[in-house]
Structure formats: C-alpha cells, structure tokens
Short mmCIF file of C-alpha atoms in Angstrom, two decimals:
data_model
loop_
_atom_site.label_atom_id
_atom_site.label_comp_id
_atom_site.label_asym_id
_atom_site.label_seq_id
_atom_site.Cartn_x
_atom_site.Cartn_y
_atom_site.Cartn_z
CA GLY A 88 -4.31 10.07 -18.17
CA ALA A 89 -3.58 11.39 -15.09
CA GLY A 90 -2.46 9.21 -11.70
CA VAL A 91 -2.33 9.91 -8.53
CA SER A 92 -0.04 13.12 -7.86
CA GLN A 93 1.42 13.68 -4.08
CA SER A 94 2.79 17.44 -3.27
CA PRO A 95 5.59 17.78 -2.32
CA SER A 96 7.43 15.16 -2.44
CA ASN A 97 9.55 15.80 0.77
CA LYS A 98 9.27 18.08 2.92
CA VAL A 99 11.17 19.03 5.80
CA THR A 100 9.84 20.49 9.17
CA GLU A 101 10.49 21.49 12.97
CA LYS A 102 9.20 19.93 15.44
CA GLY A 103 6.50 21.00 16.59
CA LYS A 104 5.08 22.88 13.51
CA ASP A 105 2.22 22.11 11.68
CA VAL A 106 2.00 20.68 8.21
CA GLU A 107 -0.66 19.73 4.72
CA LEU A 108 0.64 17.14 2.80
CA ARG A 109 -1.89 17.15 -0.77
CA CYS A 110 -3.48 14.29 -2.52
CA ASP A 111 -5.29 14.51 -5.84
CA PRO A 112 -6.73 11.51 -6.06
CA ILE A 113 -7.43 10.39 -10.04
CA SER A 114 -10.70 12.01 -11.76
CA GLY A 115 -13.62 10.38 -11.62
CA HIS A 116 -11.96 7.60 -8.50
CA THR A 117 -14.66 8.66 -5.50
CA ALA A 118 -12.66 5.96 -2.48
CA LEU A 119 -9.74 8.36 -1.62
CA TYR A 120 -7.22 6.26 0.90
CA TRP A 121 -4.57 8.16 3.38
CA TYR A 122 -1.30 5.11 4.47
CA ARG A 123 1.73 6.11 6.31
CA GLN A 124 4.65 3.82 5.70
CA SER A 125 7.94 4.21 8.05
CA LEU A 126 10.96 2.89 7.72
CA GLY A 127 11.29 -0.38 7.09
CA GLN A 128 7.38 -1.19 8.27
CA GLY A 129 4.59 -2.05 5.93
CA LEU A 130 2.23 -0.26 5.23
CA GLU A 131 -0.37 1.71 7.95
CA PHE A 132 -3.73 2.87 6.75
CA LEU A 133 -5.14 6.35 8.19
CA ILE A 134 -8.04 7.89 6.95
CA TYR A 135 -10.29 6.82 4.01
CA PHE A 136 -12.80 8.67 1.82
CA GLN A 137 -15.81 7.37 -0.13
CA GLY A 138 -17.91 9.68 -1.37
CA ASN A 139 -19.97 12.17 0.93
CA SER A 140 -20.33 10.02 2.80
CA ALA A 141 -18.71 10.25 6.67
CA PRO A 142 -14.99 9.11 6.47
CA ASP A 143 -13.57 6.33 8.80
CA LYS A 144 -10.50 8.62 10.91
CA SER A 145 -10.16 4.76 12.76
CA GLY A 146 -6.45 4.54 11.42
CA LEU A 147 -5.38 8.20 12.59
CA PRO A 148 -2.28 8.31 15.35
CA SER A 149 -2.99 10.49 16.87
CA ASP A 150 -5.80 13.54 17.36
CA ARG A 151 -3.45 15.64 16.27
CA PHE A 152 -3.13 13.94 12.88
CA SER A 153 -6.96 15.18 10.15
CA ALA A 154 -7.84 15.24 6.87
CA GLU A 155 -10.19 16.88 4.91
CA ARG A 156 -11.47 16.36 1.14
CA THR A 157 -12.82 19.25 -0.34
CA GLY A 158 -15.32 18.70 -3.01
CA GLY A 159 -14.94 14.73 -3.79
CA SER A 160 -11.91 15.22 -4.99
CA VAL A 161 -8.81 16.57 -3.59
CA SER A 162 -7.53 15.54 -0.32
CA THR A 163 -5.16 17.12 2.80
CA LEU A 164 -3.71 15.15 5.30
CA THR A 165 -2.81 17.83 8.09
CA ILE A 166 -0.66 16.39 10.96
CA GLN A 167 -0.13 19.17 13.85
CA ARG A 168 2.90 20.55 16.13
CA THR A 169 4.91 17.28 14.60
CA GLN A 170 6.50 14.79 16.07
CA GLN A 171 9.81 12.65 15.42
CA GLU A 172 7.80 10.03 15.29
CA ASP A 173 5.59 11.26 12.60
CA SER A 174 9.35 11.06 10.42
CA ALA A 175 7.65 8.64 7.28
CA VAL A 176 6.95 8.68 4.15
CA TYR A 177 2.62 9.37 3.72
CA LEU A 178 1.30 7.81 0.01
CA CYS A 179 -2.89 8.48 -1.52
CA ALA A 180 -4.53 5.85 -2.76
CA SER A 181 -7.70 5.92 -4.55
CA SER A 182 -10.13 3.60 -6.46
CA LEU A 183 -13.29 3.53 -8.63
CA ASP A 184 -15.66 3.16 -6.07
CA THR A 185 -15.93 1.10 -2.76
CA ALA A 186 -16.31 -1.99 -4.58
CA ALA A 187 -13.50 -1.71 -6.79
CA TYR A 188 -10.80 -3.26 -4.99
CA GLU A 189 -7.60 -2.21 -6.72
CA GLN A 190 -6.12 1.10 -5.53
CA TYR A 191 -3.90 3.18 -7.42
CA PHE A 192 -0.99 4.78 -4.87
CA GLY A 193 0.88 8.00 -5.56
CA PRO A 194 4.57 8.86 -4.83
CA GLY A 195 4.60 9.45 -2.13
CA THR A 196 5.49 13.07 0.70
CA ARG A 197 8.23 11.65 2.36
CA LEU A 198 8.10 14.05 6.14
CA THR A 199 11.09 14.54 8.24
CA VAL A 200 10.50 15.69 11.64
CA THR A 201 13.60 17.53 13.08
CA ALA B 153 -7.88 -9.72 13.48
CA GLN B 154 -6.81 -10.10 10.14
CA SER B 155 -2.97 -9.37 9.37
CA VAL B 156 -0.77 -10.15 6.69
CA THR B 157 3.43 -11.96 7.72
CA GLN B 158 5.21 -11.94 4.39
CA PRO B 159 8.68 -14.02 6.58
CA ASP B 160 11.08 -13.24 4.27
CA ILE B 161 12.16 -9.53 4.65
CA HIS B 162 15.03 -9.22 2.23
CA ILE B 163 15.85 -11.89 -0.61
CA THR B 164 18.97 -11.69 -2.47
CA VAL B 165 18.49 -13.95 -6.61
CA SER B 166 20.43 -14.03 -9.97
CA GLU B 167 19.23 -12.89 -12.89
CA GLY B 168 17.60 -15.62 -14.77
CA ALA B 169 16.55 -16.94 -11.36
CA SER B 170 13.27 -18.27 -10.40
CA LEU B 171 11.53 -16.38 -7.61
CA GLU B 172 8.93 -17.03 -4.56
CA LEU B 173 8.24 -14.54 -2.29
CA ARG B 174 5.51 -15.71 0.89
CA CYS B 175 2.88 -14.47 2.07
CA ASN B 176 0.58 -15.51 4.99
CA TYR B 177 -2.87 -14.19 6.31
CA SER B 178 -4.83 -14.19 8.82
CA TYR B 179 -8.69 -13.03 7.79
CA GLY B 180 -11.61 -15.08 9.01
CA ALA B 181 -13.51 -15.27 5.58
CA THR B 182 -12.84 -15.77 1.98
CA PRO B 183 -10.08 -11.97 1.27
CA TYR B 184 -9.65 -10.03 -1.94
CA LEU B 185 -5.11 -10.13 -2.31
CA PHE B 186 -2.67 -8.04 -3.51
CA TRP B 187 0.44 -7.67 -4.30
CA TYR B 188 1.71 -4.50 -4.95
CA VAL B 189 5.62 -3.97 -6.47
CA GLN B 190 7.21 -0.13 -5.13
CA SER B 191 9.87 0.96 -7.23
CA PRO B 192 13.20 3.52 -5.34
CA GLY B 193 11.43 6.38 -5.21
CA GLN B 194 8.62 5.27 -6.91
CA GLY B 195 4.87 5.55 -5.35
CA LEU B 196 3.04 1.15 -5.26
CA GLN B 197 1.65 -0.27 -8.22
CA LEU B 198 -0.64 -3.27 -8.66
CA LEU B 199 1.59 -6.70 -10.40
CA LEU B 200 -2.23 -8.73 -9.58
CA LYS B 201 -5.01 -9.57 -7.25
CA TYR B 202 -7.05 -12.78 -6.68
CA PHE B 203 -10.75 -12.53 -6.03
CA SER B 204 -12.23 -15.26 -6.56
CA GLY B 205 -12.04 -18.29 -9.19
CA ASP B 206 -9.24 -19.39 -10.62
CA THR B 207 -6.07 -19.66 -7.93
CA LEU B 208 -3.59 -19.64 -10.00
CA VAL B 209 -3.55 -15.52 -11.05
CA GLN B 210 -1.41 -14.18 -13.15
CA GLY B 211 -0.26 -10.24 -13.50
CA ILE B 212 2.12 -8.21 -15.25
CA LYS B 213 5.82 -8.08 -15.35
CA GLY B 214 5.21 -12.08 -15.68
CA PHE B 215 4.73 -11.98 -12.06
CA GLU B 216 2.06 -15.10 -11.04
CA ALA B 217 0.57 -16.33 -7.31
CA GLU B 218 -1.10 -18.69 -6.04
CA PHE B 219 -3.85 -18.77 -3.81
CA LYS B 220 -3.70 -21.81 -1.49
CA ARG B 221 -6.97 -21.64 1.00
CA SER B 222 -5.75 -24.51 3.26
CA GLN B 223 -2.16 -23.46 3.71
CA SER B 224 -3.84 -19.49 4.19
CA SER B 225 -0.62 -18.48 1.80
CA PHE B 226 -0.67 -16.19 -1.45
CA ASN B 227 3.13 -16.26 -2.71
CA LEU B 228 5.24 -14.25 -5.83
CA ARG B 229 6.53 -16.75 -8.18
CA LYS B 230 8.15 -15.36 -11.47
CA PRO B 231 10.47 -17.99 -13.53
CA SER B 232 13.48 -15.68 -14.55
CA VAL B 233 13.55 -13.35 -12.73
CA HIS B 234 15.34 -10.16 -14.45
CA TRP B 235 17.24 -7.18 -12.66
CA SER B 236 14.66 -4.22 -13.73
CA ASP B 237 12.70 -6.26 -10.58
CA ALA B 238 14.68 -5.08 -7.54
CA ALA B 239 11.85 -4.00 -5.56
CA GLU B 240 10.14 -3.64 -2.13
CA TYR B 241 7.14 -6.37 -2.60
CA PHE B 242 3.69 -5.95 -0.32
CA CYS B 243 1.76 -8.53 -0.10
CA ALA B 244 -2.71 -7.48 1.09
CA VAL B 245 -5.38 -8.10 2.30
CA GLY B 246 -8.70 -6.55 1.54
CA PRO B 247 -11.68 -6.98 4.09
CA PHE B 248 -14.80 -6.14 2.11
CA SER B 249 -17.65 -6.25 5.11
CA GLY B 250 -19.41 -3.71 4.96
CA GLY B 251 -18.30 -2.44 1.20
CA TYR B 252 -14.76 -1.22 3.07
CA ASN B 253 -12.61 -1.72 1.36
CA LYS B 254 -8.95 -0.50 3.46
CA LEU B 255 -5.77 -2.54 2.52
CA ILE B 256 -3.90 -4.43 5.21
CA PHE B 257 -0.06 -5.22 3.99
CA GLY B 258 2.44 -6.84 5.08
CA ALA B 259 6.07 -5.51 5.64
CA GLY B 260 7.27 -6.35 2.24
CA THR B 261 9.44 -7.71 0.96
CA ARG B 262 12.80 -6.57 -0.79
CA LEU B 263 14.42 -8.01 -3.46
CA ALA B 264 18.06 -7.69 -4.72
CA VAL B 265 18.73 -8.80 -7.76
CA HIS B 266 22.44 -9.76 -9.00
CA PRO B 267 23.71 -9.86 -12.43
#
C-alpha cells in the first residue's frame, strides 16, 4: 500500500515568513511523529501524536513551532517567523500503534530559509 | 539520559568487503534497538530491529546486527558490501516507558563504497 507522504518536497522561504509542512501517514496508523534532520546531524524528535490523546510537544524547539493532526490522520507542522537555523529536512513518520515501535518514514521536506 | 553514539561519521569500503558499523547506547533498561538506512533523497527505511530474544537479528538486504548488553552495543554488519549499500545509516533506541515510543537517533554513519 501507499507509504507516508509529505509535501512539499522542497520549500524555500524568506526569513520571517510562516511555512506549513504536510504529512499524510499510512492509512490505519494511529501514531504520527515529526523529526528534524539538520545538516550532518541525526534526527531530532519534535512532536508525537497518538490517536486522540494530547500530543507530546516536548521536542519542539520554540513556540514558533506548532503542529496539529486533523481527524487522526493528516498532520501539519507550522513554523512561524522562520529563522535561518530552521533550515533542515523535516521528516514525518507513522506507526501502527503505541506498542508497535516500527516507524515508517516519509521522504521529508527540505526547508531552506534565506 | 538516553543517548546513542555512532563513533564513525564516514566509512569507506571496497565493494565485496565486509562491513561493521558501530553503535553504542546509554539507557537505563533493556532498550529497543533499530538500524535505519537513508539513501540520498529518500526517507529512512528500517533495516532491522531488536526487541528481545536472540541477540543476533537478521534484517533486510543481507544485514545483521548483534545486541551485546555487556558492551551496550548494537553493531550492524554485512559480510559483502554492494555498491547500492552506499547510504547513511542511523542507529536508534526506543524507550517504552509509559507506552511512549519516541526514537532517539545517533548522528549517523555515511558509507561510501568503492568499486
């Protein structure tokens, strides 16, 4: 079946602008994650959604970052007033449920802030 | 605090040679351990995982990894590397307390394969 999809694949924005990144998880997967991958770095956890529970936002780097998940499916990561240090690849992953630790990753959105 | 260390940032091997990528973790309990591979422009793909039981786990693409509790290691191995294995490899540990499965990743090892 279809994997995790993300859009756009690339986004170039000017410093100070807001951006929205979209993630479509695998159908039926209740858990959804956002990670950030900066150049030469590993993956940094940002936020986690599980079903209808309140999301775990412990990884969000600042209050400029927010995310929502509508209808338990599609998720949007929003970065307000973008800064150059926000430039990175943003990866979304989904997994079947909390007990299933295998996460399936999307191809990512490469964000460049100029 | 939980952490994952991949000591080798870059590794270059010849095609057909054997490969071992190192991974060490710091975690207070028995971890869930993963290896992912990321090819250029692609998302991460799970190679293999260890949850419990046999400490030698087999994965896709001919990879295997061995969990050694005494050394807090989970090294990835392949007996004969193919040019298509050139990619970046990430080790990750998954804490499970509270039913919460955030993954903590190492910084990655970039593998180059010479013909």
